[in-house]
Amino acid sequence: MWTRSKQLVSRIFDQKPLKSIFKMPRIGTHDGSFHCDEVLACSMLRLLPVFEQAEIVRSRDPAVLDQMDIVVDVGAVFDPARQRFDHHQRGFTEVLGEGFNTKLSSAGLIYKYFGRTLIQHLLGCSEEHTNIVYKKVYRNFIESIDGIDNGISITESKTNYKITTDLSSRVGRMNPAWNESNPDPDSAFRRAMEVTKAELLDQINSVGRIWLPARSIVEESLADRFSVHASGQVMELKQFCPWKDHLYELESEQGIENQLKYVLFQDDKGSWRVQCVSDKNDSFVSRKPLPEPWRGLRDEVLADKSGIPGTIFVHASGFIGGCKTREGAHRMVDMALSWT
């Protein structure tokens, strides 16, 4: 898929008529009310060098759309070779693949065929790191846009509360109001593009420049776990970093799922934290919570109860605790591992 996408983008970059027939390349999408998926799709394209000066043409007229260099979310055609990326037509079933099965919106389609090129352009990273960022950004960001636009519920059960601050909702509210005087939907669309562009850049930057560099720290700390504790069930981070996603992926890759119970790290005030590893990512259930008699206690009361000087707190659920010293944190995990 990556090879086909590179070939497609290469053909687009090599198309000299884009700039010779027109003053600038043109991106077509539908007029009327806009949704997050096509706004984001246009934002992604405009971040690519070949489309950075592209004009956005909003129309449902087939004759107009036929003149566009690329068309998203309108036209009832999905044909990457012709740069046509609609998802509304009968029989459309395209998904990202690579373990993702949510039907794509126009945002997902543009991301599938241009996302890796965009990531390499913005981050200048290797192909290996590009693939990691590509999947992470889709899972964290693009997939929800696809699901919402295609009417796919986030859960099969009843939700306990409503979220209206997600990007799709915010973009939807940027449409001209029904009772607005002199509405200007094209200007509203351009403002929405700025919002989606900022979110996209933040997501890619966060994953590529903040989250991904932590992987080597977690990998090294995981490999060193037996020198931290003879059981191999405790990992100590050389420095604090986003560790959870990397740990679960590394456990799966190495076939050591569920072995690690605690992660130790120093906080920004110089104290030490003992955090329980959840049974799975995004779960609130710990593999082995800190001992029940410690939960909800603080300072001297906790120190007296545990017999460990310098303890600071243990959360009421037992998922995390703190101690003033590294030695004390190690005593906490020693006792916690033997607690039944």
GROMACS .gro file of C-alpha atoms in nm:
model
  340
    1MET     CA    1   0.000   0.000   0.000
    2TRP     CA    2   0.284   0.238   0.087
    3THR     CA    3   0.449   0.171  -0.249
    4ARG     CA    4   0.124   0.234  -0.441
    5SER     CA    5   0.064   0.555  -0.246
    6LYS     CA    6   0.416   0.680  -0.323
    7GLN     CA    7   0.366   0.605  -0.692
    8LEU     CA    8   0.034   0.792  -0.691
    9VAL     CA    9   0.179   1.097  -0.517
   10SER     CA   10   0.482   1.086  -0.745
   11ARG     CA   11   0.252   1.104  -1.047
   12ILE     CA   12   0.075   1.405  -0.899
   13PHE     CA   13   0.402   1.584  -0.823
   14ASP     CA   14   0.521   1.518  -1.178
   15GLN     CA   15   0.205   1.656  -1.342
   16LYS     CA   16   0.334   1.979  -1.496
   17PRO     CA   17  -0.011   2.065  -1.642
   18LEU     CA   18  -0.124   2.143  -1.286
   19LYS     CA   19   0.062   2.471  -1.302
   20SER     CA   20   0.069   2.530  -1.675
   21ILE     CA   21  -0.301   2.496  -1.764
   22PHE     CA   22  -0.422   2.689  -1.459
   23LYS     CA   23  -0.266   2.964  -1.250
   24MET     CA   24  -0.279   2.722  -0.963
   25PRO     CA   25  -0.401   2.365  -0.906
   26ARG     CA   26  -0.763   2.329  -0.804
   27ILE     CA   27  -0.922   2.110  -0.539
   28GLY     CA   28  -1.291   2.039  -0.583
   29THR     CA   29  -1.539   1.961  -0.308
   30HIS     CA   30  -1.912   2.012  -0.263
   31ASP     CA   31  -2.085   2.338  -0.179
   32GLY     CA   32  -2.359   2.387   0.082
   33SER     CA   33  -2.315   2.274   0.441
   34PHE     CA   34  -1.968   2.138   0.510
   35HIS     CA   35  -1.850   1.861   0.738
   36CYS     CA   36  -1.523   1.792   0.910
   37ASP     CA   37  -1.412   1.519   0.672
   38GLU     CA   38  -1.391   1.723   0.352
   39VAL     CA   39  -1.260   2.029   0.537
   40LEU     CA   40  -0.981   1.819   0.685
   41ALA     CA   41  -0.918   1.649   0.349
   42CYS     CA   42  -0.866   1.988   0.186
   43SER     CA   43  -0.640   2.099   0.473
   44MET     CA   44  -0.424   1.789   0.429
   45LEU     CA   45  -0.387   1.847   0.056
   46ARG     CA   46  -0.298   2.214   0.105
   47LEU     CA   47  -0.011   2.110   0.333
   48LEU     CA   48   0.151   1.919   0.045
   49PRO     CA   49   0.388   2.132  -0.167
   50VAL     CA   50   0.205   2.057  -0.492
   51PHE     CA   51  -0.127   2.179  -0.352
   52GLU     CA   52  -0.012   2.449  -0.108
   53GLN     CA   53  -0.137   2.727  -0.337
   54ALA     CA   54  -0.437   2.534  -0.463
   55GLU     CA   55  -0.773   2.702  -0.507
   56ILE     CA   56  -1.064   2.534  -0.328
   57VAL     CA   57  -1.365   2.515  -0.560
   58ARG     CA   58  -1.695   2.422  -0.394
   59SER     CA   59  -1.957   2.292  -0.636
   60ARG     CA   60  -2.178   1.992  -0.714
   61ASP     CA   61  -2.183   2.065  -1.087
   62PRO     CA   62  -2.023   1.767  -1.267
   63ALA     CA   63  -1.897   1.994  -1.544
   64VAL     CA   64  -1.713   2.207  -1.288
   65LEU     CA   65  -1.580   1.907  -1.096
   66ASP     CA   66  -1.446   1.752  -1.417
   67GLN     CA   67  -1.206   2.047  -1.447
   68MET     CA   68  -1.055   1.993  -1.101
   69ASP     CA   69  -0.713   1.839  -1.047
   70ILE     CA   70  -0.844   1.647  -0.748
   71VAL     CA   71  -1.196   1.605  -0.605
   72VAL     CA   72  -1.293   1.506  -0.250
   73ASP     CA   73  -1.627   1.411  -0.092
   74VAL     CA   74  -1.838   1.468  -0.402
   75GLY     CA   75  -1.891   1.318  -0.747
   76ALA     CA   76  -1.979   0.959  -0.648
   77VAL     CA   77  -1.643   0.832  -0.777
   78PHE     CA   78  -1.355   0.670  -0.593
   79ASP     CA   79  -1.064   0.638  -0.835
   80PRO     CA   80  -0.719   0.724  -0.696
   81ALA     CA   81  -0.561   0.712  -1.042
   82ARG     CA   82  -0.791   1.000  -1.148
   83GLN     CA   83  -0.760   1.180  -0.813
   84ARG     CA   84  -1.130   1.126  -0.731
   85PHE     CA   85  -1.201   1.058  -0.363
   86ASP     CA   86  -1.570   1.031  -0.279
   87HIS     CA   87  -1.713   0.782  -0.032
   88HIS     CA   88  -2.091   0.829  -0.063
   89GLN     CA   89  -2.158   0.596  -0.355
   90ARG     CA   90  -2.327   0.258  -0.322
   91GLY     CA   91  -2.084  -0.026  -0.276
   92PHE     CA   92  -1.805   0.185  -0.124
   93THR     CA   93  -1.625  -0.021   0.142
   94GLU     CA   94  -1.273   0.120   0.151
   95VAL     CA   95  -1.091   0.102   0.486
   96LEU     CA   96  -0.739   0.200   0.585
   97GLY     CA   97  -0.634  -0.162   0.639
   98GLU     CA   98  -0.332  -0.252   0.854
   99GLY     CA   99  -0.568  -0.357   1.134
  100PHE     CA  100  -0.815  -0.069   1.093
  101ASN     CA  101  -1.165  -0.157   0.972
  102THR     CA  102  -1.359   0.170   0.999
  103LYS     CA  103  -1.507   0.275   0.666
  104LEU     CA  104  -1.325   0.579   0.533
  105SER     CA  105  -1.465   0.926   0.483
  106SER     CA  106  -1.299   1.168   0.244
  107ALA     CA  107  -1.055   1.258   0.523
  108GLY     CA  108  -0.954   0.894   0.563
  109LEU     CA  109  -0.921   0.851   0.187
  110ILE     CA  110  -0.687   1.146   0.149
  111TYR     CA  111  -0.493   1.028   0.454
  112LYS     CA  112  -0.463   0.675   0.315
  113TYR     CA  113  -0.319   0.792  -0.016
  114PHE     CA  114  -0.128   1.103   0.092
  115GLY     CA  115  -0.076   1.070   0.468
  116ARG     CA  116   0.266   0.908   0.465
  117THR     CA  117   0.397   1.160   0.214
  118LEU     CA  118   0.260   1.442   0.428
  119ILE     CA  119   0.423   1.302   0.742
  120GLN     CA  120   0.760   1.267   0.571
  121HIS     CA  121   0.727   1.621   0.436
  122LEU     CA  122   0.647   1.766   0.780
  123LEU     CA  123   0.878   1.557   0.999
  124GLY     CA  124   1.154   1.445   0.763
  125CYS     CA  125   1.160   1.106   0.936
  126SER     CA  126   1.261   0.762   0.814
  127GLU     CA  127   1.019   0.525   0.643
  128GLU     CA  128   1.004   0.312   0.958
  129HIS     CA  129   0.913   0.607   1.177
  130THR     CA  130   0.675   0.740   0.913
  131ASN     CA  131   0.480   0.415   0.929
  132ILE     CA  132   0.461   0.431   1.309
  133VAL     CA  133   0.341   0.794   1.305
  134TYR     CA  134   0.098   0.719   1.022
  135LYS     CA  135  -0.082   0.447   1.219
  136LYS     CA  136  -0.077   0.638   1.547
  137VAL     CA  137  -0.222   0.957   1.395
  138TYR     CA  138  -0.494   0.755   1.226
  139ARG     CA  139  -0.587   0.578   1.549
  140ASN     CA  140  -0.575   0.894   1.760
  141PHE     CA  141  -0.733   1.137   1.518
  142ILE     CA  142  -0.840   1.050   1.165
  143GLU     CA  143  -1.037   0.735   1.248
  144SER     CA  144  -1.282   0.926   1.467
  145ILE     CA  145  -1.350   1.169   1.180
  146ASP     CA  146  -1.421   0.870   0.952
  147GLY     CA  147  -1.646   0.703   1.207
  148ILE     CA  148  -1.849   1.013   1.285
  149ASP     CA  149  -1.900   1.107   0.919
  150ASN     CA  150  -2.011   0.754   0.833
  151GLY     CA  151  -2.248   0.730   1.130
  152ILE     CA  152  -2.050   0.459   1.309
  153SER     CA  153  -2.112   0.461   1.684
  154ILE     CA  154  -1.811   0.471   1.912
  155THR     CA  155  -1.973   0.206   2.133
  156GLU     CA  156  -2.242  -0.057   2.102
  157SER     CA  157  -2.377   0.027   2.448
  158LYS     CA  158  -2.545   0.342   2.576
  159THR     CA  159  -2.306   0.628   2.640
  160ASN     CA  160  -2.320   0.798   2.979
  161TYR     CA  161  -2.265   1.151   2.852
  162LYS     CA  162  -2.245   1.353   2.532
  163ILE     CA  163  -1.931   1.508   2.386
  164THR     CA  164  -1.977   1.815   2.166
  165THR     CA  165  -1.624   1.956   2.180
  166ASP     CA  166  -1.473   1.709   1.931
  167LEU     CA  167  -1.336   1.844   1.604
  168SER     CA  168  -1.632   1.723   1.396
  169SER     CA  169  -1.877   1.905   1.623
  170ARG     CA  170  -1.669   2.222   1.629
  171VAL     CA  171  -1.639   2.229   1.250
  172GLY     CA  172  -2.011   2.163   1.215
  173ARG     CA  173  -2.086   2.470   1.427
  174MET     CA  174  -1.875   2.684   1.193
  175ASN     CA  175  -2.138   2.656   0.918
  176PRO     CA  176  -2.346   2.972   0.877
  177ALA     CA  177  -2.641   2.969   1.114
  178TRP     CA  178  -2.991   2.921   0.977
  179ASN     CA  179  -3.087   3.271   1.096
  180GLU     CA  180  -2.765   3.446   0.996
  181SER     CA  181  -2.794   3.754   0.779
  182ASN     CA  182  -2.580   3.754   0.465
  183PRO     CA  183  -2.417   3.415   0.523
  184ASP     CA  184  -2.082   3.349   0.354
  185PRO     CA  185  -2.033   2.969   0.352
  186ASP     CA  186  -1.707   2.983   0.153
  187SER     CA  187  -1.545   3.214   0.409
  188ALA     CA  188  -1.674   2.987   0.686
  189PHE     CA  189  -1.521   2.690   0.503
  190ARG     CA  190  -1.183   2.863   0.489
  191ARG     CA  191  -1.198   2.938   0.862
  192ALA     CA  192  -1.284   2.575   0.928
  193MET     CA  193  -0.984   2.471   0.721
  194GLU     CA  194  -0.757   2.672   0.950
  195VAL     CA  195  -0.905   2.497   1.254
  196THR     CA  196  -0.859   2.148   1.105
  197LYS     CA  197  -0.510   2.231   0.981
  198ALA     CA  198  -0.403   2.343   1.327
  199GLU     CA  199  -0.543   2.023   1.482
  200LEU     CA  200  -0.377   1.803   1.219
  201LEU     CA  201  -0.038   1.970   1.262
  202ASP     CA  202  -0.066   1.941   1.639
  203GLN     CA  203  -0.150   1.569   1.614
  204ILE     CA  204   0.140   1.493   1.378
  205ASN     CA  205   0.384   1.703   1.581
  206SER     CA  206   0.271   1.547   1.909
  207VAL     CA  207   0.311   1.194   1.778
  208GLY     CA  208   0.627   1.245   1.572
  209ARG     CA  209   0.826   1.482   1.794
  210ILE     CA  210   0.698   1.406   2.146
  211TRP     CA  211   0.549   1.056   2.161
  212LEU     CA  212   0.773   0.866   1.920
  213PRO     CA  213   1.111   0.971   2.070
  214ALA     CA  214   1.000   0.808   2.397
  215ARG     CA  215   0.999   0.463   2.237
  216SER     CA  216   1.374   0.409   2.270
  217ILE     CA  217   1.363   0.507   2.639
  218VAL     CA  218   1.084   0.258   2.710
  219GLU     CA  219   1.253  -0.012   2.504
  220GLU     CA  220   1.581   0.029   2.691
  221SER     CA  221   1.407   0.038   3.030
  222LEU     CA  222   1.206  -0.274   2.948
  223ALA     CA  223   1.519  -0.461   2.847
  224ASP     CA  224   1.682  -0.359   3.176
  225ARG     CA  225   1.391  -0.468   3.399
  226PHE     CA  226   1.563  -0.773   3.553
  227SER     CA  227   1.843  -0.552   3.686
  228VAL     CA  228   1.576  -0.334   3.849
  229HIS     CA  229   1.390  -0.622   4.014
  230ALA     CA  230   1.473  -0.993   4.004
  231SER     CA  231   1.114  -1.080   3.916
  232GLY     CA  232   1.127  -0.883   3.590
  233GLN     CA  233   0.791  -0.736   3.685
  234VAL     CA  234   0.915  -0.382   3.751
  235MET     CA  235   1.044  -0.129   3.497
  236GLU     CA  236   1.226   0.189   3.594
  237LEU     CA  237   1.228   0.468   3.340
  238LYS     CA  238   1.562   0.640   3.292
  239GLN     CA  239   1.360   0.959   3.254
  240PHE     CA  240   0.989   1.020   3.252
  241CYS     CA  241   0.824   1.001   2.911
  242PRO     CA  242   0.495   0.885   2.754
  243TRP     CA  243   0.538   0.513   2.815
  244LYS     CA  244   0.205   0.332   2.807
  245ASP     CA  245   0.145   0.287   2.432
  246HIS     CA  246   0.505   0.188   2.374
  247LEU     CA  247   0.503  -0.064   2.657
  248TYR     CA  248   0.196  -0.250   2.531
  249GLU     CA  249   0.332  -0.259   2.177
  250LEU     CA  250   0.674  -0.381   2.293
  251GLU     CA  251   0.516  -0.645   2.518
  252SER     CA  252   0.317  -0.773   2.222
  253GLU     CA  253   0.618  -0.772   1.991
  254GLN     CA  254   0.831  -0.959   2.246
  255GLY     CA  255   0.559  -1.200   2.359
  256ILE     CA  256   0.575  -1.089   2.723
  257GLU     CA  257   0.219  -0.961   2.770
  258ASN     CA  258   0.099  -0.911   3.129
  259GLN     CA  259   0.438  -0.978   3.287
  260LEU     CA  260   0.512  -0.620   3.392
  261LYS     CA  261   0.322  -0.498   3.699
  262TYR     CA  262   0.479  -0.164   3.799
  263VAL     CA  263   0.661   0.129   3.641
  264LEU     CA  264   0.887   0.353   3.850
  265PHE     CA  265   0.981   0.705   3.748
  266GLN     CA  266   1.092   1.032   3.902
  267ASP     CA  267   0.847   1.321   3.887
  268ASP     CA  268   0.924   1.685   3.816
  269LYS     CA  269   0.968   1.759   4.188
  270GLY     CA  270   1.227   1.490   4.243
  271SER     CA  271   0.999   1.244   4.419
  272TRP     CA  272   0.933   0.894   4.286
  273ARG     CA  273   0.613   0.743   4.152
  274VAL     CA  274   0.504   0.381   4.150
  275GLN     CA  275   0.243   0.333   3.878
  276CYS     CA  276   0.058   0.010   3.819
  277VAL     CA  277   0.039  -0.122   3.465
  278SER     CA  278  -0.320  -0.157   3.342
  279ASP     CA  279  -0.441  -0.491   3.215
  280LYS     CA  280  -0.463  -0.334   2.871
  281ASN     CA  281  -0.417   0.005   2.713
  282ASP     CA  282  -0.687   0.262   2.797
  283SER     CA  283  -0.813   0.041   3.081
  284PHE     CA  284  -0.857   0.155   3.441
  285VAL     CA  285  -0.807  -0.198   3.574
  286SER     CA  286  -0.455  -0.255   3.711
  287ARG     CA  287  -0.274  -0.583   3.667
  288LYS     CA  288  -0.177  -0.568   4.036
  289PRO     CA  289  -0.299  -0.264   4.234
  290LEU     CA  290  -0.100  -0.138   4.528
  291PRO     CA  291  -0.203  -0.304   4.859
  292GLU     CA  292  -0.555  -0.228   4.974
  293PRO     CA  293  -0.453  -0.120   5.327
  294TRP     CA  294  -0.245   0.165   5.175
  295ARG     CA  295  -0.512   0.304   4.945
  296GLY     CA  296  -0.632   0.655   5.013
  297LEU     CA  297  -0.364   0.720   5.278
  298ARG     CA  298  -0.103   0.999   5.278
  299ASP     CA  299   0.221   1.106   5.441
  300GLU     CA  300   0.280   0.997   5.803
  301VAL     CA  301  -0.034   0.784   5.816
  302LEU     CA  302   0.078   0.595   5.507
  303ALA     CA  303   0.435   0.566   5.632
  304ASP     CA  304   0.313   0.418   5.962
  305LYS     CA  305   0.079   0.177   5.786
  306SER     CA  306   0.330   0.058   5.528
  307GLY     CA  307   0.642   0.079   5.740
  308ILE     CA  308   0.816   0.268   5.456
  309PRO     CA  309   0.960   0.610   5.551
  310GLY     CA  310   0.898   0.896   5.309
  311THR     CA  311   0.583   0.763   5.145
  312ILE     CA  312   0.369   1.045   5.009
  313PHE     CA  313   0.040   0.893   4.894
  314VAL     CA  314  -0.141   0.599   4.741
  315HIS     CA  315  -0.445   0.669   4.524
  316ALA     CA  316  -0.778   0.542   4.653
  317SER     CA  317  -0.798   0.295   4.363
  318GLY     CA  318  -0.442   0.174   4.419
  319PHE     CA  319  -0.325   0.250   4.065
  320ILE     CA  320  -0.044   0.489   4.165
  321GLY     CA  321   0.157   0.591   4.468
  322GLY     CA  322   0.446   0.817   4.555
  323CYS     CA  323   0.755   0.818   4.775
  324LYS     CA  324   1.022   1.079   4.842
  325THR     CA  325   1.310   0.843   4.760
  326ARG     CA  326   1.400   0.584   4.500
  327GLU     CA  327   1.480   0.336   4.775
  328GLY     CA  328   1.136   0.385   4.926
  329ALA     CA  329   0.968   0.336   4.587
  330HIS     CA  330   1.155   0.007   4.547
  331ARG     CA  331   1.039  -0.104   4.890
  332MET     CA  332   0.683  -0.021   4.788
  333VAL     CA  333   0.697  -0.251   4.485
  334ASP     CA  334   0.871  -0.526   4.685
  335MET     CA  335   0.588  -0.528   4.935
  336ALA     CA  336   0.319  -0.484   4.671
  337LEU     CA  337   0.440  -0.782   4.471
  338SER     CA  338   0.421  -1.007   4.776
  339TRP     CA  339   0.084  -0.871   4.892
  340THR     CA  340  -0.217  -1.096   4.835
   0.00000   0.00000   0.00000
